[in-house]
Amino acid sequence: RGPAREGRPWKTVEDVELATLSWVHWHNHKRLHGYLGHVPPAESEQEFYATNRSDQTLVEIQ
């Protein structure tokens, strides 16, 4: 699944690269993932790090 493609062959390597980048962006930023609470993986990762950073204690070594 993912972004729709019309089934036409790619004409250049650049077309393949752009299609791959488009799919990766969709996969990480648009696709809702059931295991992650129906949010995109990038959003889940951002929330994970925001939550865990606020729980950390800063230790200063002198």
MMTF fields as JSON, N, C-alpha, C and O atoms, coordinates in Angstrom:
{
  "mmtfVersion": "1.0.0",
  "mmtfProducer": "UNKNOWN",
  "numBonds": 247,
  "numAtoms": 248,
  "numGroups": 62,
  "numChains": 1,
  "numModels": 1,
  "chainsPerModel": [1],
  "groupsPerChain": [62],
  "chainIdList": ["A"],
  "bondAtomList": [4, 2, 8, 6, 12, 10, 16, 14, 20, 18, 24, 22, 28, 26, 32, 30, 36, 34, 40, 38, 44, 42, 48, 46, 52, 50, 56, 54, 60, 58, 64, 62, 68, 66, 72, 70, 76, 74, 80, 78, 84, 82, 88, 86, 92, 90, 96, 94, 100, 98, 104, 102, 108, 106, 112, 110, 116, 114, 120, 118, 124, 122, 128, 126, 132, 130, 136, 134, 140, 138, 144, 142, 148, 146, 152, 150, 156, 154, 160, 158, 164, 162, 168, 166, 172, 170, 176, 174, 180, 178, 184, 182, 188, 186, 192, 190, 196, 194, 200, 198, 204, 202, 208, 206, 212, 210, 216, 214, 220, 218, 224, 222, 228, 226, 232, 230, 236, 234, 240, 238, 244, 242],
  "bondOrderList": [1, 1, 1, 1, 1, 1, 1, 1, 1, 1, 1, 1, 1, 1, 1, 1, 1, 1, 1, 1, 1, 1, 1, 1, 1, 1, 1, 1, 1, 1, 1, 1, 1, 1, 1, 1, 1, 1, 1, 1, 1, 1, 1, 1, 1, 1, 1, 1, 1, 1, 1, 1, 1, 1, 1, 1, 1, 1, 1, 1, 1],
  "groupList": [{"groupName": "ARG", "atomNameList": ["N", "CA", "C", "O"], "elementList": ["N", "C", "C", "O"], "formalChargeList": [0, 0, 0, 0], "bondAtomList": [1, 0, 2, 1, 3, 2], "bondOrderList": [1, 1, 2], "singleLetterCode": "R", "chemCompType": "L-PEPTIDE LINKING"}, {"groupName": "GLY", "atomNameList": ["N", "CA", "C", "O"], "elementList": ["N", "C", "C", "O"], "formalChargeList": [0, 0, 0, 0], "bondAtomList": [1, 0, 2, 1, 3, 2], "bondOrderList": [1, 1, 2], "singleLetterCode": "G", "chemCompType": "PEPTIDE LINKING"}, {"groupName": "PRO", "atomNameList": ["N", "CA", "C", "O"], "elementList": ["N", "C", "C", "O"], "formalChargeList": [0, 0, 0, 0], "bondAtomList": [1, 0, 2, 1, 3, 2], "bondOrderList": [1, 1, 2], "singleLetterCode": "P", "chemCompType": "L-PEPTIDE LINKING"}, {"groupName": "ALA", "atomNameList": ["N", "CA", "C", "O"], "elementList": ["N", "C", "C", "O"], "formalChargeList": [0, 0, 0, 0], "bondAtomList": [1, 0, 2, 1, 3, 2], "bondOrderList": [1, 1, 2], "singleLetterCode": "A", "chemCompType": "L-PEPTIDE LINKING"}, {"groupName": "GLU", "atomNameList": ["N", "CA", "C", "O"], "elementList": ["N", "C", "C", "O"], "formalChargeList": [0, 0, 0, 0], "bondAtomList": [1, 0, 2, 1, 3, 2], "bondOrderList": [1, 1, 2], "singleLetterCode": "E", "chemCompType": "L-PEPTIDE LINKING"}, {"groupName": "TRP", "atomNameList": ["N", "CA", "C", "O"], "elementList": ["N", "C", "C", "O"], "formalChargeList": [0, 0, 0, 0], "bondAtomList": [1, 0, 2, 1, 3, 2], "bondOrderList": [1, 1, 2], "singleLetterCode": "W", "chemCompType": "L-PEPTIDE LINKING"}, {"groupName": "LYS", "atomNameList": ["N", "CA", "C", "O"], "elementList": ["N", "C", "C", "O"], "formalChargeList": [0, 0, 0, 0], "bondAtomList": [1, 0, 2, 1, 3, 2], "bondOrderList": [1, 1, 2], "singleLetterCode": "K", "chemCompType": "L-PEPTIDE LINKING"}, {"groupName": "THR", "atomNameList": ["N", "CA", "C", "O"], "elementList": ["N", "C", "C", "O"], "formalChargeList": [0, 0, 0, 0], "bondAtomList": [1, 0, 2, 1, 3, 2], "bondOrderList": [1, 1, 2], "singleLetterCode": "T", "chemCompType": "L-PEPTIDE LINKING"}, {"groupName": "VAL", "atomNameList": ["N", "CA", "C", "O"], "elementList": ["N", "C", "C", "O"], "formalChargeList": [0, 0, 0, 0], "bondAtomList": [1, 0, 2, 1, 3, 2], "bondOrderList": [1, 1, 2], "singleLetterCode": "V", "chemCompType": "L-PEPTIDE LINKING"}, {"groupName": "ASP", "atomNameList": ["N", "CA", "C", "O"], "elementList": ["N", "C", "C", "O"], "formalChargeList": [0, 0, 0, 0], "bondAtomList": [1, 0, 2, 1, 3, 2], "bondOrderList": [1, 1, 2], "singleLetterCode": "D", "chemCompType": "L-PEPTIDE LINKING"}, {"groupName": "LEU", "atomNameList": ["N", "CA", "C", "O"], "elementList": ["N", "C", "C", "O"], "formalChargeList": [0, 0, 0, 0], "bondAtomList": [1, 0, 2, 1, 3, 2], "bondOrderList": [1, 1, 2], "singleLetterCode": "L", "chemCompType": "L-PEPTIDE LINKING"}, {"groupName": "SER", "atomNameList": ["N", "CA", "C", "O"], "elementList": ["N", "C", "C", "O"], "formalChargeList": [0, 0, 0, 0], "bondAtomList": [1, 0, 2, 1, 3, 2], "bondOrderList": [1, 1, 2], "singleLetterCode": "S", "chemCompType": "L-PEPTIDE LINKING"}, {"groupName": "HIS", "atomNameList": ["N", "CA", "C", "O"], "elementList": ["N", "C", "C", "O"], "formalChargeList": [0, 0, 0, 0], "bondAtomList": [1, 0, 2, 1, 3, 2], "bondOrderList": [1, 1, 2], "singleLetterCode": "H", "chemCompType": "L-PEPTIDE LINKING"}, {"groupName": "ASN", "atomNameList": ["N", "CA", "C", "O"], "elementList": ["N", "C", "C", "O"], "formalChargeList": [0, 0, 0, 0], "bondAtomList": [1, 0, 2, 1, 3, 2], "bondOrderList": [1, 1, 2], "singleLetterCode": "N", "chemCompType": "L-PEPTIDE LINKING"}, {"groupName": "TYR", "atomNameList": ["N", "CA", "C", "O"], "elementList": ["N", "C", "C", "O"], "formalChargeList": [0, 0, 0, 0], "bondAtomList": [1, 0, 2, 1, 3, 2], "bondOrderList": [1, 1, 2], "singleLetterCode": "Y", "chemCompType": "L-PEPTIDE LINKING"}, {"groupName": "GLN", "atomNameList": ["N", "CA", "C", "O"], "elementList": ["N", "C", "C", "O"], "formalChargeList": [0, 0, 0, 0], "bondAtomList": [1, 0, 2, 1, 3, 2], "bondOrderList": [1, 1, 2], "singleLetterCode": "Q", "chemCompType": "L-PEPTIDE LINKING"}, {"groupName": "PHE", "atomNameList": ["N", "CA", "C", "O"], "elementList": ["N", "C", "C", "O"], "formalChargeList": [0, 0, 0, 0], "bondAtomList": [1, 0, 2, 1, 3, 2], "bondOrderList": [1, 1, 2], "singleLetterCode": "F", "chemCompType": "L-PEPTIDE LINKING"}, {"groupName": "ILE", "atomNameList": ["N", "CA", "C", "O"], "elementList": ["N", "C", "C", "O"], "formalChargeList": [0, 0, 0, 0], "bondAtomList": [1, 0, 2, 1, 3, 2], "bondOrderList": [1, 1, 2], "singleLetterCode": "I", "chemCompType": "L-PEPTIDE LINKING"}],
  "groupTypeList": [0, 1, 2, 3, 0, 4, 1, 0, 2, 5, 6, 7, 8, 4, 9, 8, 4, 10, 3, 7, 10, 11, 5, 8, 12, 5, 12, 13, 12, 6, 0, 10, 12, 1, 14, 10, 1, 12, 8, 2, 2, 3, 4, 11, 4, 15, 4, 16, 14, 3, 7, 13, 0, 11, 9, 15, 7, 10, 8, 4, 17, 15],
  "groupIdList": [1, 2, 3, 4, 5, 6, 7, 8, 9, 10, 11, 12, 13, 14, 15, 16, 17, 18, 19, 20, 21, 22, 23, 24, 25, 26, 27, 28, 29, 30, 31, 32, 33, 34, 35, 36, 37, 38, 39, 40, 41, 42, 43, 44, 45, 46, 47, 48, 49, 50, 51, 52, 53, 54, 55, 56, 57, 58, 59, 60, 61, 62],
  "secStructList": [7, 7, 1, 7, 7, 7, 1, 7, 7, 7, 1, 1, 2, 2, 2, 2, 2, 2, 2, 2, 2, 2, 2, 2, 2, 0, 0, 0, 0, 0, 7, 7, 5, 4, 4, 4, 6, 1, 5, 7, 2, 2, 2, 2, 2, 2, 2, 2, 2, 2, 2, 2, 2, 2, 2, 7, 7, 7, 7, 7, 7, 7],
  "xCoordList": [0.831, 0.0, 0.867, 2.072, 0.256, 0.991, 0.489, -0.615, 1.288, 0.862, 0.561, 1.298, -0.52, -0.944, 0.049, 0.631, 0.223, 1.075, 0.277, -0.41, 0.347, -0.501, -0.06, -0.728, 1.022, 1.466, 2.334, 2.661, 2.701, 3.58, 5.029, 5.387, 5.861, 7.281, 7.957, 7.579, 8.952, 9.718, 10.622, 11.123, 10.82, 11.636, 13.099, 13.976, 13.376, 14.762, 15.006, 14.075, 16.275, 16.654, 16.124, 15.716, 16.131, 15.627, 14.147, 13.708, 13.374, 11.958, 11.803, 10.925, 12.653, 12.618, 12.997, 12.361, 14.028, 14.461, 13.362, 13.113, 12.703, 11.618, 10.44, 9.834, 10.116, 9.029, 9.388, 8.533, 10.64, 11.088, 11.019, 10.535, 11.493, 11.413, 9.972, 9.662, 9.102, 7.684, 7.098, 6.352, 7.44, 6.927, 7.465, 6.711, 8.738, 9.331, 8.673, 8.396, 8.42, 7.739, 6.339, 5.932, 5.606, 4.265, 4.351, 3.584, 5.284, 5.419, 5.709, 5.17, 6.538, 6.946, 6.048, 5.944, 5.392, 4.669, 3.163, 2.444, 2.667, 1.235, 0.537, -0.628, 1.239, 0.642, 0.3, 1.136, -0.938, -1.354, -1.005, -1.384, -0.29, 0.2, -0.601, -0.595, -1.291, -2.142, -1.395, -1.9, -0.219, 0.552, 0.966, 1.191, 1.064, 1.502, 0.324, 0.502, -0.872, -2.041, -2.647, -3.25, -2.488, -3.037, -2.502, -3.243, -1.204, -0.503, 0.667, 1.126, 1.149, 2.297, 3.556, 3.697, 4.465, 5.691, 6.493, 7.021, 6.603, 7.382, 6.766, 7.485, 5.438, 4.764, 4.972, 5.189, 4.907, 5.137, 6.564, 6.784, 7.527, 8.928, 9.145, 9.837, 8.556, 8.691, 8.111, 8.713, 6.961, 6.339, 7.193, 7.327, 7.764, 8.614, 9.796, 10.06, 10.508, 11.683, 11.314, 12.045, 10.208, 9.773, 9.439, 9.772, 8.79, 8.421, 9.653, 9.783, 10.551, 11.718, 12.749, 13.472, 12.835, 13.777, 13.332, 14.167, 12.042, 11.556, 11.741, 11.737, 11.905, 12.085, 13.549, 13.841, 14.458, 15.877, 16.374, 15.911, 17.313, 17.947, 19.301, 20.079, 19.57, 20.844, 21.864, 21.636, 22.978, 24.055, 25.232, 25.689, 25.709, 26.831, 28.096, 28.134, 29.128, 30.408, 31.353, 31.535, 31.947, 32.842, 34.27, 35.166],
  "yCoordList": [-1.19, 0.0, 1.241, 1.17, 2.366, 3.611, 4.523, 4.341, 5.497, 6.417, 5.654, 4.749, 6.034, 5.33, 5.552, 6.627, 4.529, 4.602, 4.026, 3.02, 4.619, 4.253, 2.981, 2.573, 2.354, 1.135, 1.366, 0.42, 2.593, 2.898, 2.638, 2.825, 2.211, 2.03, 3.385, 4.391, 3.384, 4.602, 4.837, 3.894, 6.099, 6.435, 6.616, 6.321, 7.101, 7.377, 6.903, 6.619, 6.83, 6.496, 7.565, 7.258, 8.81, 9.905, 9.712, 10.033, 9.189, 8.907, 7.864, 7.983, 6.849, 5.814, 6.419, 6.129, 7.256, 7.891, 8.771, 8.735, 9.56, 10.423, 9.605, 9.954, 8.521, 7.654, 7.015, 6.885, 6.618, 6.027, 7.046, 6.73, 8.261, 9.314, 9.615, 9.83, 9.631, 9.88, 8.781, 9.062, 7.529, 6.409, 6.455, 6.229, 6.739, 6.807, 7.92, 7.74, 9.07, 10.165, 9.724, 9.955, 9.099, 8.601, 7.6, 7.682, 6.666, 5.611, 6.181, 5.682, 7.201, 7.749, 8.858, 9.034, 9.618, 10.814, 10.776, 11.568, 9.898, 9.883, 8.588, 8.614, 7.463, 6.149, 6.012, 6.259, 5.616, 5.401, 3.972, 3.026, 3.821, 2.52, 2.076, 2.753, 0.943, 0.449, 0.198, 0.529, -0.371, -0.679, 0.585, 0.552, 1.686, 2.952, 3.837, 5.034, 3.267, 4.052, 4.822, 5.876, 4.3, 4.909, 6.315, 7.227, 6.468, 7.702, 7.32, 6.179, 8.249, 7.96, 7.679, 8.215, 6.847, 6.539, 7.774, 7.812, 8.774, 9.977, 10.706, 11.209, 10.764, 11.424, 10.636, 11.222, 9.321, 8.48, 8.642, 8.728, 8.684, 8.854, 10.217, 10.319, 11.249, 12.594, 12.638, 13.222, 12.031, 11.998, 11.196, 11.578, 10.089, 9.259, 10.058, 10.053, 10.748, 11.498, 12.71, 13.051, 13.363, 14.507, 14.057, 14.745, 12.92, 12.391, 11.957, 12.266, 11.249, 10.717, 11.789, 11.653, 12.829, 13.906, 14.676, 15.115, 14.842, 15.595, 14.811, 15.397, 13.481, 12.649, 12.53, 12.044, 12.956, 12.779, 13.824, 14.965, 13.406, 14.3, 14.713, 13.874, 15.989, 16.497, 16.409, 16.91, 15.773, 15.655, 16.452, 16.232, 17.364, 18.196, 17.69, 17.528, 17.444, 16.976, 18.166, 18.882, 18.366, 19.517, 19.069, 19.901],
  "zCoordList": [0.0, 0.0, 0.0, -0.243, 0.27, 0.282, -0.811, -1.324, -1.167, -2.216, -3.506, -3.896, -4.15, -5.363, -6.495, -6.635, -7.284, -8.465, -9.612, -9.436, -10.751, -11.882, -12.613, -13.563, -12.21, -12.863, -14.092, -14.809, -14.334, -15.465, -15.058, -13.895, -16.0, -15.661, -15.446, -16.047, -14.588, -14.366, -15.569, -16.182, -15.894, -17.06, -16.704, -17.516, -15.489, -15.107, -13.676, -12.923, -13.333, -11.959, -11.007, -9.887, -11.452, -10.615, -10.291, -9.187, -11.251, -11.001, -9.898, -9.043, -9.92, -8.885, -7.537, -6.524, -7.521, -6.272, -5.69, -4.485, -6.537, -6.055, -5.54, -4.527, -6.231, -5.777, -4.438, -3.562, -4.278, -3.017, -1.895, -0.808, -2.135, -1.121, -0.747, 0.425, -1.73, -1.475, -0.593, 0.344, -0.898, -0.113, 1.319, 2.265, 1.489, 2.829, 3.636, 4.822, 3.009, 3.708, 4.125, 5.264, 3.223, 3.555, 4.713, 5.672, 4.613, 5.618, 6.999, 7.988, 7.094, 8.387, 8.914, 10.128, 8.023, 8.461, 8.237, 8.845, 7.399, 7.073, 7.498, 7.894, 7.419, 7.674, 9.151, 10.02, 9.423, 10.802, 11.186, 10.496, 12.279, 12.715, 13.932, 14.96, 13.822, 14.901, 16.195, 17.268, 16.122, 17.322, 18.067, 19.277, 17.35, 17.953, 18.346, 18.575, 18.426, 18.814, 17.656, 17.852, 16.457, 15.237, 14.999, 14.632, 15.215, 14.865, 13.957, 13.994, 13.153, 12.294, 13.129, 14.228, 12.616, 13.344, 13.746, 14.858, 12.894, 13.229, 14.417, 15.281, 14.461, 15.582, 16.874, 17.934, 16.785, 17.959, 18.473, 19.681, 17.565, 17.96, 18.62, 19.632, 18.046, 18.609, 20.026, 20.927, 20.216, 21.543, 22.529, 23.692, 22.063, 22.914, 23.447, 24.65, 22.553, 22.99, 23.835, 24.765, 23.537, 24.345, 25.761, 26.726, 25.891, 27.203, 27.977, 29.161, 27.325, 28.021, 28.351, 29.338, 27.571, 27.885, 29.119, 29.909, 29.29, 30.443, 31.74, 32.823, 31.639, 32.826, 33.238, 34.331, 32.398, 32.686, 33.681, 33.7, 34.49, 35.447, 34.89, 34.435, 34.931, 34.444, 35.569, 36.67, 35.286, 36.26, 35.724, 34.602, 36.524, 36.105, 36.784, 38.003, 35.989, 36.52, 36.581, 35.596, 37.738, 37.9, 38.048, 38.194]
}
